[in-house]
Amino acid sequence: MFTIFIHELKQYLRDVRLQSFVFFAFLAMAGFLCLLWPESDVFSVIRSSGRHIFSIILLLNLAIILSFVPALCACSVSDEKEKNRFVMLITTMLKPGDIMFGKLFAVITMQLFMVLFFLPVSALCLLSGGVNIDVLIQGQLIILISAICYGGVCLAVSASASSSNSALIQSYLLVALMSGAVFLPDLLLSQQNIKPLLELIRSFSPFDALYQLIYSEHRTLLGGGSGDNILKFLAFNILIFIISCFVFRIKLLSRNQTKARQSRVKEGKSIFYKLMFIFDTTGTKRLTPMFINPIFMAELRSKMLGNPRFLLWTFSTCNAISIVLLIVLSSGYSTHLGQNSVEYGAVIYQLGLTVLIAPGVCASSISEDVNSGNLLFVRMSQIGAFRYVLGKLYAGFIYIFFIMACSIPVIFSLNFLQDGRGGNLLPMIWLLASAALCFICAGLFFSAVSKTSAGATAASYIFAFTVTVGSLSVLLFSDKLGEELMRKILMINPVAGGLRNTDRVFTDFLEGDFWQINVLFLIITAAIFSILGAIKVRQMMSRRKG
């Protein structure tokens, strides 16, 4: 166990990209603290805002730690399988428990280092008053427990996934579900008979536990609370961690690796294969026409036929969530939810679905070609770097468009609630398409500059969350930044454009056609990423090995 522990820990500590991201996050937290700190020298003024500053910094610390957890843990086992080192690992004299606990303790140790690294910024909040050192220590323990629990979940996903890219996507989705989506039932449903159950679901989130710790006298602000939410949070995390270790132990030594996916494609049993057979040149033994990009055809066939079950399940799940959301919003609209709440929920759902899916569509596309040697064959053909990138971009956009089609009922329902004005239909379609295009191009760029698929996927998701969630943090500094600077920062945020289009949010400093500025900036950003990615691919194609 000690051998695996030292090996994994050294890999984490030697990763220059991880060190760069952690240092950048540390500077971001320090910058937030400087902007939030009161300019007045009166101690009573500083003390009155001390707890507010501490809550923002602590919640930001938790968000940063949780964003790094999938990047640390999701590729621990899947990367060993992709590089054919897992078979060599299980044939050594190491016991299965040594492999499992070695990787697990390395992840826990690295997360402890990260919590201690960000601790000085949170400790500076004690100088403002309003909180004491006991609250600080308890808050850091909640962050550490959350990181360990979610780290165990990501390790279980890594042992179950077939590739690092899918492991990262699933890990980020699970972390977002367990930490943020648990608030939705309590916010959307108003039935008093199920209120205790909704409160129990909400208490699973570490953000709720931190809020209950800092503002213990305001338990009703987030939908109620009996004061024992922190205990429920601890019990939930312990249970999830035990289940994750059990799944990790089973999947780690599972040797029932079938080749059902390849057999379905080869035998032609998949319905996707039969549909693609109509125009798939590889299936009909025809040459690809000159007007069709061969990279586009190969990439589209790979995405559609490579894992058709994942595509079908993703579309079905998103469609089911869309219908359930419509039912809940409709029932809430007739009882306790206003028209503005319904519109906010619809906008956030549509753009949130884009953020969760689009960054991972092409994040491993170019790096996998480089690592597998396929880029060498492309280099020997007449396909240029720009056409190569455009082919992958077209295929990724069609793939994400197929999945995003499940949000069409929400778009039309949102348009119906606008009192027949019809102002939300076209803007939301443009915002969804431009946001998906921007995140796909960002994934292609990071895939071109990253050596591994895992690093490219993690960078793509961090970029997407920074654009959509991180840029909204400027609203905390409205008195210091000014409306003009806030407007310029929010130009890249499609969520701000979607909410402004409802004519209920940001009406004081954003104009009515702000969504057009969002679309323009997203398209420009996508073009920049595409050009930079094509330049990087051209450099790799022209590189000669001595």
Coordinates of C-alpha atoms in Angstrom, one line a residue:
M1 CA 0.0 0.0 0.0
F2 CA 2.8 2.4 0.9
T3 CA 4.4 1.9 -2.5
I4 CA 1.2 2.8 -4.4
F5 CA 0.6 5.7 -2.0
I6 CA 4.1 7.2 -2.6
H7 CA 3.9 6.7 -6.4
E8 CA 0.4 8.4 -6.7
L9 CA 1.4 11.2 -4.3
K10 CA 4.6 12.0 -6.3
Q11 CA 2.6 12.1 -9.5
Y12 CA 0.2 14.6 -8.0
L13 CA 3.0 16.8 -6.6
R14 CA 5.0 16.8 -9.9
D15 CA 2.0 17.8 -12.1
V16 CA 2.9 21.3 -13.2
R17 CA -0.6 21.9 -14.6
L18 CA -2.2 21.0 -11.3
Q19 CA 0.2 23.3 -9.5
S20 CA -0.6 26.2 -11.9
F21 CA -4.4 25.7 -11.5
V22 CA -4.1 25.6 -7.7
F23 CA -1.9 28.7 -7.6
F24 CA -4.3 30.6 -9.9
A25 CA -7.3 29.6 -7.7
F26 CA -5.3 30.9 -4.6
L27 CA -4.8 34.2 -6.3
A28 CA -8.5 34.3 -7.3
M29 CA -9.5 33.8 -3.6
A30 CA -7.1 36.4 -2.5
G31 CA -8.5 38.8 -5.1
F32 CA -12.0 38.2 -3.9
L33 CA -11.0 38.9 -0.3
C34 CA -9.4 42.2 -1.3
L35 CA -12.4 43.3 -3.3
L36 CA -14.8 42.3 -0.5
W37 CA -12.9 43.9 2.3
P38 CA -14.5 47.2 3.5
E39 CA -12.7 50.4 2.7
S40 CA -13.7 52.0 5.9
D41 CA -11.2 52.1 8.8
V42 CA -14.0 52.0 11.4
F43 CA -13.9 48.6 13.2
S44 CA -17.7 48.5 13.7
V45 CA -18.2 48.8 10.0
I46 CA -15.7 46.0 9.3
R47 CA -17.2 43.8 12.0
S48 CA -20.7 44.2 10.6
S49 CA -19.6 42.8 7.3
G50 CA -17.2 40.2 8.6
R51 CA -19.5 37.3 8.6
H52 CA -20.7 38.1 5.2
I53 CA -17.2 38.2 3.8
F54 CA -16.3 35.0 5.6
S55 CA -19.3 33.1 4.2
I56 CA -18.5 34.2 0.6
I57 CA -14.8 33.2 1.0
L58 CA -15.6 29.9 2.6
L59 CA -18.2 29.0 0.0
L60 CA -15.8 30.0 -2.8
N61 CA -13.1 27.8 -1.1
L62 CA -15.6 24.8 -1.2
A63 CA -16.4 25.4 -4.8
I64 CA -12.8 25.5 -5.8
I65 CA -11.9 22.3 -3.9
L66 CA -14.9 20.5 -5.4
S67 CA -13.9 21.6 -8.9
F68 CA -10.5 20.0 -8.5
V69 CA -11.7 16.7 -7.0
P70 CA -12.8 15.1 -10.3
A71 CA -9.6 16.2 -12.0
L72 CA -7.6 14.5 -9.2
C73 CA -9.5 11.3 -8.8
A74 CA -11.5 10.5 -11.9
C75 CA -8.5 9.3 -13.9
S76 CA -6.7 7.3 -11.2
V77 CA -7.7 3.9 -12.5
S78 CA -9.0 4.6 -16.0
D79 CA -5.7 6.1 -17.0
E80 CA -3.9 2.9 -15.9
K81 CA -6.3 0.9 -18.1
E82 CA -5.8 3.2 -21.1
K83 CA -2.0 2.9 -20.9
N84 CA -2.1 -0.9 -20.4
R85 CA -0.5 -0.6 -16.9
F86 CA -3.4 -2.0 -15.0
V87 CA -2.7 -5.6 -16.0
M88 CA 0.9 -5.3 -14.8
L89 CA -0.3 -3.7 -11.6
I90 CA -2.6 -6.6 -10.6
T91 CA 0.0 -9.2 -11.5
T92 CA 2.4 -7.9 -8.9
M93 CA 2.6 -9.1 -5.3
L94 CA 0.5 -6.2 -4.2
K95 CA -2.9 -7.2 -2.7
P96 CA -6.1 -5.7 -4.0
G97 CA -6.6 -3.8 -0.8
D98 CA -3.1 -2.3 -1.1
I99 CA -3.9 -0.9 -4.5
M100 CA -7.3 0.5 -3.4
F101 CA -6.1 2.0 -0.1
G102 CA -2.9 3.3 -1.7
K103 CA -4.7 5.3 -4.3
L104 CA -7.4 6.3 -1.8
F105 CA -5.0 7.6 0.8
A106 CA -3.0 9.5 -1.9
V107 CA -6.1 11.3 -2.9
I108 CA -7.1 12.1 0.7
T109 CA -3.6 13.4 1.4
M110 CA -3.6 15.6 -1.7
Q111 CA -7.0 17.0 -0.7
L112 CA -5.7 17.7 2.8
F113 CA -2.8 19.6 1.2
M114 CA -5.2 21.7 -0.9
V115 CA -7.4 22.5 2.1
L116 CA -4.3 23.7 4.1
F117 CA -3.0 25.6 1.1
F118 CA -6.2 27.7 1.0
L119 CA -6.5 28.0 4.8
P120 CA -4.5 31.3 5.1
V121 CA -7.0 33.2 2.9
S122 CA -10.0 32.0 5.0
A123 CA -8.1 32.7 8.2
L124 CA -7.6 36.4 7.3
C125 CA -11.4 36.8 7.6
L126 CA -11.0 36.4 11.4
L127 CA -9.4 39.8 11.5
S128 CA -12.7 41.4 10.5
G129 CA -14.6 39.8 13.4
G130 CA -18.1 38.4 13.3
V131 CA -16.7 34.8 13.3
N132 CA -14.4 32.9 15.6
I133 CA -11.7 30.3 15.1
D134 CA -14.1 27.4 16.0
V135 CA -16.4 28.2 13.1
L136 CA -13.3 28.4 10.8
I137 CA -12.1 25.0 11.9
Q138 CA -15.5 23.4 11.6
G139 CA -15.9 25.0 8.1
Q140 CA -12.6 23.6 7.0
L141 CA -13.6 20.1 8.3
I142 CA -16.8 20.3 6.3
I143 CA -14.8 21.1 3.2
L144 CA -12.3 18.3 3.8
I145 CA -15.1 15.7 4.5
S146 CA -16.8 16.8 1.3
A147 CA -13.6 16.5 -0.7
I148 CA -12.9 13.0 0.7
C149 CA -16.5 11.8 0.1
Y150 CA -16.6 13.1 -3.5
G151 CA -13.1 11.8 -4.1
G152 CA -14.3 8.3 -3.2
V153 CA -17.2 8.7 -5.6
C154 CA -14.8 9.8 -8.4
L155 CA -12.5 6.8 -7.7
A156 CA -15.5 4.5 -8.0
V157 CA -16.4 6.1 -11.3
S158 CA -12.8 5.8 -12.5
A159 CA -12.8 2.1 -11.7
S160 CA -16.0 1.6 -13.6
A161 CA -15.4 3.8 -16.6
S162 CA -13.9 2.6 -19.8
S163 CA -12.0 5.8 -20.6
S164 CA -10.6 8.8 -18.7
N165 CA -12.8 11.2 -20.7
S166 CA -16.1 9.4 -19.8
A167 CA -14.9 9.1 -16.2
L168 CA -14.3 12.8 -15.9
I169 CA -17.6 13.7 -17.5
Q170 CA -19.5 11.4 -15.2
S171 CA -17.6 12.6 -12.1
Y172 CA -18.3 16.3 -12.8
L173 CA -22.0 15.4 -13.3
L174 CA -22.2 13.5 -10.1
V175 CA -20.4 16.3 -8.1
A176 CA -22.8 18.9 -9.6
L177 CA -25.8 16.6 -8.8
M178 CA -24.8 15.9 -5.1
S179 CA -23.7 19.4 -4.3
G180 CA -26.1 21.7 -6.2
A181 CA -29.1 19.9 -7.6
V182 CA -30.3 18.7 -4.2
F183 CA -31.6 22.3 -3.6
L184 CA -34.1 22.1 -6.5
P185 CA -36.8 19.9 -4.9
D186 CA -37.0 22.2 -1.8
L187 CA -37.1 25.3 -4.0
L188 CA -39.7 24.1 -6.5
L189 CA -42.1 22.0 -4.4
S190 CA -44.3 23.5 -1.7
Q191 CA -46.2 20.5 -0.3
Q192 CA -45.9 20.7 3.5
N193 CA -46.4 17.0 4.0
I194 CA -43.1 16.2 2.2
K195 CA -41.2 19.2 3.6
P196 CA -39.1 17.1 6.0
L197 CA -38.0 14.8 3.1
L198 CA -37.1 17.8 1.0
E199 CA -35.1 19.3 3.9
L200 CA -33.3 16.0 4.3
I201 CA -32.4 15.9 0.5
R202 CA -31.1 19.5 0.7
S203 CA -29.0 18.8 3.8
F204 CA -26.8 16.4 1.6
S205 CA -25.1 19.4 0.0
P206 CA -21.9 20.8 1.7
F207 CA -23.0 24.3 0.7
D208 CA -26.1 23.9 2.9
A209 CA -23.9 22.6 5.8
L210 CA -21.6 25.6 5.5
Y211 CA -24.5 28.0 5.4
Q212 CA -26.1 26.4 8.5
L213 CA -22.8 26.6 10.3
I214 CA -22.3 30.3 9.6
Y215 CA -25.9 31.5 9.8
S216 CA -27.3 29.1 12.4
E217 CA -30.0 31.7 13.4
H218 CA -31.4 32.0 9.8
R219 CA -32.3 28.4 9.1
T220 CA -35.5 29.3 7.3
L221 CA -33.7 31.3 4.6
L222 CA -32.9 28.3 2.5
G223 CA -36.2 26.6 3.0
G224 CA -36.2 25.7 6.6
G225 CA -34.1 23.6 8.9
S226 CA -34.2 22.0 12.3
G227 CA -30.6 22.6 13.3
D228 CA -29.3 19.1 12.7
N229 CA -28.6 19.5 9.0
I230 CA -24.8 19.2 9.6
L231 CA -25.3 15.9 11.3
K232 CA -27.4 14.7 8.3
F233 CA -24.7 15.9 6.0
L234 CA -22.0 14.0 7.9
A235 CA -24.1 10.8 7.9
F236 CA -24.8 11.1 4.2
N237 CA -21.1 11.6 3.4
I238 CA -20.0 8.6 5.5
L239 CA -22.6 6.4 3.8
I240 CA -21.7 7.6 0.3
F241 CA -18.0 7.1 1.0
I242 CA -18.5 3.5 2.3
I243 CA -20.6 2.7 -0.8
S244 CA -18.0 4.2 -3.1
C245 CA -15.2 2.2 -1.5
F246 CA -17.3 -1.0 -1.9
V247 CA -17.9 -0.2 -5.6
F248 CA -14.3 0.7 -6.1
R249 CA -13.2 -2.6 -4.6
I250 CA -15.5 -4.6 -6.8
K251 CA -14.8 -2.7 -10.1
L252 CA -11.1 -2.6 -9.5
L253 CA -10.7 -6.4 -10.0
S254 CA -13.6 -7.0 -12.3
R255 CA -12.3 -9.0 -15.2
N256 CA -15.6 -9.3 -17.1
Q257 CA -14.5 -6.8 -19.7
T258 CA -16.6 -7.6 -22.7
K259 CA -16.4 -6.2 -26.2
A260 CA -20.1 -5.8 -26.7
R261 CA -19.7 -2.3 -28.1
Q262 CA -17.3 -3.5 -30.9
S263 CA -19.4 -6.5 -31.6
R264 CA -22.6 -4.4 -32.0
V265 CA -20.9 -2.2 -34.5
K266 CA -19.3 -5.0 -36.5
E267 CA -22.4 -7.2 -36.6
G268 CA -24.7 -4.3 -37.4
K269 CA -27.1 -5.0 -34.6
S270 CA -27.3 -1.4 -33.5
I271 CA -30.2 0.6 -34.7
F272 CA -27.8 3.6 -35.0
Y273 CA -25.6 1.5 -37.3
K274 CA -28.6 0.7 -39.6
L275 CA -29.6 4.4 -39.7
M276 CA -26.0 5.5 -40.4
F277 CA -25.7 2.8 -43.1
I278 CA -27.7 4.9 -45.5
F279 CA -24.9 7.5 -45.8
D280 CA -22.0 5.9 -44.1
T281 CA -19.3 5.3 -46.7
T282 CA -17.4 2.9 -44.5
G283 CA -20.4 0.6 -44.2
T284 CA -21.4 0.7 -47.9
K285 CA -17.8 0.5 -49.3
R286 CA -18.2 3.8 -51.1
L287 CA -15.7 6.6 -51.3
T288 CA -16.4 9.8 -49.4
P289 CA -17.6 12.5 -51.8
M290 CA -15.3 15.5 -52.2
F291 CA -17.9 18.0 -50.8
I292 CA -18.1 16.0 -47.5
N293 CA -15.4 16.4 -44.9
P294 CA -14.0 12.9 -44.2
I295 CA -13.0 14.0 -40.7
F296 CA -16.6 15.0 -40.1
M297 CA -17.9 11.6 -41.3
A298 CA -15.4 9.7 -39.3
E299 CA -16.0 11.7 -36.1
L300 CA -19.8 11.6 -36.5
R301 CA -19.7 7.8 -37.0
S302 CA -17.4 7.4 -34.0
K303 CA -19.7 9.5 -31.7
M304 CA -23.0 7.9 -33.0
L305 CA -21.8 4.3 -33.3
G306 CA -18.9 4.3 -30.8
N307 CA -21.2 4.3 -27.8
P308 CA -24.8 4.4 -28.9
R309 CA -26.1 3.2 -25.5
F310 CA -24.6 6.3 -23.9
L311 CA -26.2 8.6 -26.5
L312 CA -29.6 7.0 -26.1
W313 CA -29.5 7.0 -22.3
T314 CA -28.3 10.7 -22.2
F315 CA -31.0 11.8 -24.6
S316 CA -33.7 9.8 -22.7
T317 CA -32.5 11.1 -19.3
C318 CA -32.4 14.8 -20.4
N319 CA -35.8 14.4 -22.0
A320 CA -37.3 12.9 -18.8
I321 CA -35.7 15.7 -16.7
S322 CA -37.2 18.2 -19.1
I323 CA -40.7 16.8 -18.8
V324 CA -40.5 16.4 -15.0
L325 CA -39.2 20.0 -14.7
L326 CA -42.2 21.2 -16.8
I327 CA -44.6 19.3 -14.6
V328 CA -43.1 20.7 -11.4
L329 CA -42.9 24.3 -12.7
S330 CA -46.5 24.1 -13.9
S331 CA -47.8 22.8 -10.6
G332 CA -45.7 25.4 -8.7
Y333 CA -46.9 28.1 -11.0
S334 CA -50.4 27.4 -9.9
T335 CA -49.6 27.4 -6.1
H336 CA -46.5 29.3 -4.8
L337 CA -44.1 30.0 -7.8
G338 CA -44.5 33.2 -9.7
Q339 CA -44.0 33.7 -13.4
N340 CA -40.5 35.0 -12.7
S341 CA -39.4 31.9 -10.8
V342 CA -40.7 29.7 -13.7
E343 CA -38.7 31.7 -16.2
Y344 CA -35.6 31.6 -14.1
G345 CA -35.8 27.8 -13.7
A346 CA -36.3 27.3 -17.5
V347 CA -33.4 29.5 -18.4
I348 CA -31.0 28.0 -15.9
Y349 CA -32.0 24.5 -16.9
Q350 CA -31.4 25.0 -20.6
L351 CA -28.1 26.7 -20.2
G352 CA -27.0 24.4 -17.4
L353 CA -27.6 21.4 -19.6
T354 CA -25.3 23.0 -22.2
V355 CA -22.6 23.6 -19.6
L356 CA -22.7 20.0 -18.3
I357 CA -22.6 18.3 -21.7
A358 CA -21.0 20.5 -24.4
P359 CA -17.5 20.9 -22.8
G360 CA -16.9 17.1 -22.8
V361 CA -18.0 16.4 -26.4
C362 CA -14.8 17.2 -28.2
A363 CA -12.4 17.6 -25.2
S364 CA -10.6 14.4 -26.0
S365 CA -10.9 14.4 -29.7
I366 CA -7.5 15.7 -30.8
S367 CA -5.5 14.4 -27.9
E368 CA -6.7 10.8 -28.6
D369 CA -5.7 11.1 -32.2
V370 CA -2.2 12.3 -31.2
N371 CA -1.7 9.5 -28.5
S372 CA -3.1 6.8 -30.8
G373 CA -1.1 7.9 -33.8
N374 CA -4.1 8.6 -36.0
L375 CA -2.9 12.2 -36.5
L376 CA 0.1 10.8 -38.4
F377 CA -2.3 9.2 -41.0
V378 CA -4.2 12.5 -41.3
R379 CA -0.9 14.3 -41.8
M380 CA -0.1 11.9 -44.7
S381 CA -3.4 12.8 -46.4
Q382 CA -4.4 16.0 -48.2
I383 CA -6.5 17.2 -45.2
G384 CA -5.2 20.4 -43.8
A385 CA -5.2 21.4 -40.1
F386 CA -8.1 23.9 -40.5
R387 CA -10.3 21.3 -42.3
Y388 CA -9.4 18.7 -39.7
V389 CA -10.6 21.0 -36.8
L390 CA -13.7 22.0 -38.7
G391 CA -14.7 18.4 -39.3
K392 CA -14.5 17.6 -35.6
L393 CA -16.3 20.9 -34.8
Y394 CA -19.2 20.0 -37.2
A395 CA -19.6 16.5 -35.8
G396 CA -19.5 17.8 -32.2
F397 CA -22.1 20.4 -32.9
I398 CA -24.5 17.9 -34.5
Y399 CA -24.0 15.6 -31.6
I400 CA -24.7 18.2 -28.9
F401 CA -27.6 19.5 -31.0
F402 CA -29.2 16.0 -30.9
I403 CA -28.9 15.9 -27.1
M404 CA -30.0 19.5 -26.6
A405 CA -33.2 18.9 -28.7
C406 CA -34.8 17.6 -25.4
S407 CA -34.9 21.2 -24.1
I408 CA -37.3 22.2 -26.9
P409 CA -40.4 21.7 -24.7
V410 CA -38.9 24.0 -22.1
I411 CA -38.1 26.7 -24.7
F412 CA -41.7 26.7 -26.1
S413 CA -43.2 26.6 -22.6
L414 CA -41.1 29.6 -21.6
N415 CA -42.3 31.4 -24.7
F416 CA -45.9 30.5 -23.7
L417 CA -45.5 32.1 -20.3
Q418 CA -44.4 35.4 -21.9
D419 CA -48.1 36.5 -22.3
G420 CA -47.9 35.9 -26.0
R421 CA -45.0 38.3 -26.6
G422 CA -42.9 35.6 -28.2
G423 CA -39.7 37.4 -27.2
N424 CA -37.9 34.4 -25.6
L425 CA -38.0 31.8 -28.3
L426 CA -35.5 33.1 -30.8
P427 CA -33.0 34.6 -28.2
M428 CA -32.9 31.4 -26.2
I429 CA -32.2 29.3 -29.3
W430 CA -29.4 31.7 -30.3
L431 CA -27.9 31.7 -26.8
L432 CA -28.0 27.9 -26.6
A433 CA -26.4 27.4 -30.0
S434 CA -23.7 30.0 -29.4
A435 CA -22.9 28.7 -25.9
A436 CA -22.6 25.1 -27.2
L437 CA -20.4 26.3 -30.1
C438 CA -18.1 28.2 -27.7
F439 CA -17.7 25.3 -25.3
I440 CA -17.1 22.8 -28.1
C441 CA -14.4 25.0 -29.7
A442 CA -12.9 25.5 -26.2
G443 CA -12.8 21.7 -25.8
L444 CA -11.1 21.3 -29.2
F445 CA -8.5 23.9 -28.3
F446 CA -7.7 22.3 -24.9
S447 CA -7.6 18.9 -26.6
A448 CA -4.9 20.3 -29.0
V449 CA -2.7 21.8 -26.3
S450 CA -3.1 19.1 -23.7
K451 CA -1.1 15.9 -23.8
T452 CA -3.9 13.8 -22.1
S453 CA -7.6 13.6 -22.6
A454 CA -8.2 13.9 -18.9
G455 CA -6.4 17.2 -18.7
A456 CA -8.3 18.6 -21.7
T457 CA -11.6 17.6 -20.3
A458 CA -10.9 19.1 -16.9
A459 CA -9.7 22.3 -18.5
S460 CA -12.8 22.5 -20.6
Y461 CA -15.2 22.1 -17.7
I462 CA -13.3 24.6 -15.6
F463 CA -13.5 27.1 -18.5
A464 CA -17.2 26.5 -18.9
F465 CA -18.0 26.9 -15.2
T466 CA -15.8 30.0 -15.0
V467 CA -17.7 31.7 -17.9
T468 CA -21.2 30.8 -16.7
V469 CA -20.9 30.8 -12.9
G470 CA -17.6 32.5 -12.0
S471 CA -18.3 35.7 -14.0
L472 CA -21.6 36.1 -12.1
S473 CA -19.4 36.8 -9.0
V474 CA -19.0 40.4 -10.2
L475 CA -22.4 41.1 -8.8
L476 CA -20.9 40.9 -5.3
F477 CA -18.7 43.8 -6.1
S478 CA -21.3 46.1 -7.7
D479 CA -20.4 49.1 -5.4
K480 CA -16.7 48.8 -6.3
L481 CA -16.6 47.8 -10.0
G482 CA -19.3 50.0 -11.4
E483 CA -22.0 49.2 -13.8
E484 CA -19.9 49.7 -17.0
L485 CA -17.2 47.2 -15.9
M486 CA -19.8 44.7 -14.7
R487 CA -21.6 44.9 -18.1
K488 CA -18.3 44.2 -20.0
I489 CA -17.5 41.2 -17.8
L490 CA -21.1 39.8 -18.2
M491 CA -20.9 40.0 -22.0
I492 CA -19.4 36.5 -22.2
N493 CA -22.0 35.0 -19.8
P494 CA -25.0 33.4 -21.6
V495 CA -26.8 33.0 -18.3
A496 CA -26.8 36.8 -17.8
G497 CA -28.2 37.2 -21.4
G498 CA -30.9 34.6 -20.8
L499 CA -32.0 36.1 -17.5
R500 CA -32.0 39.6 -18.9
N501 CA -34.2 38.5 -21.8
T502 CA -36.9 37.7 -19.3
D503 CA -37.2 41.4 -18.6
R504 CA -37.1 40.7 -14.9
V505 CA -33.4 40.6 -14.0
F506 CA -30.5 43.0 -14.6
T507 CA -32.9 45.6 -16.0
D508 CA -31.2 48.4 -14.2
F509 CA -27.8 48.2 -16.0
L510 CA -28.3 45.8 -19.0
E511 CA -30.2 46.8 -22.1
G512 CA -32.9 44.7 -23.6
D513 CA -30.9 43.5 -26.5
F514 CA -28.0 42.3 -24.3
W515 CA -28.5 38.7 -25.5
Q516 CA -27.3 39.8 -28.9
I517 CA -24.0 41.0 -27.4
N518 CA -23.7 37.7 -25.6
V519 CA -24.2 35.8 -28.8
L520 CA -21.7 37.9 -30.7
F521 CA -19.0 37.5 -28.0
L522 CA -19.6 33.8 -27.7
I523 CA -19.2 33.3 -31.5
I524 CA -16.1 35.5 -31.5
T525 CA -14.6 33.4 -28.7
A526 CA -15.5 30.2 -30.5
A527 CA -13.7 31.5 -33.7
I528 CA -10.6 32.4 -31.7
F529 CA -10.5 29.0 -30.0
S530 CA -10.9 27.3 -33.4
I531 CA -8.2 29.3 -35.1
L532 CA -5.8 28.7 -32.2
G533 CA -6.6 25.0 -32.2
A534 CA -6.0 24.8 -36.0
I535 CA -2.6 26.6 -35.5
K536 CA -1.6 24.1 -32.8
V537 CA -2.7 21.1 -35.0
R538 CA -0.7 22.6 -37.9
Q539 CA 2.4 22.8 -35.7
M540 CA 1.9 19.1 -34.7
M541 CA 1.5 18.1 -38.3
S542 CA 4.6 19.9 -39.4
R543 CA 6.7 18.7 -36.5
R544 CA 9.5 16.2 -37.3
K545 CA 11.0 13.8 -34.9
G546 CA 14.7 13.4 -35.1

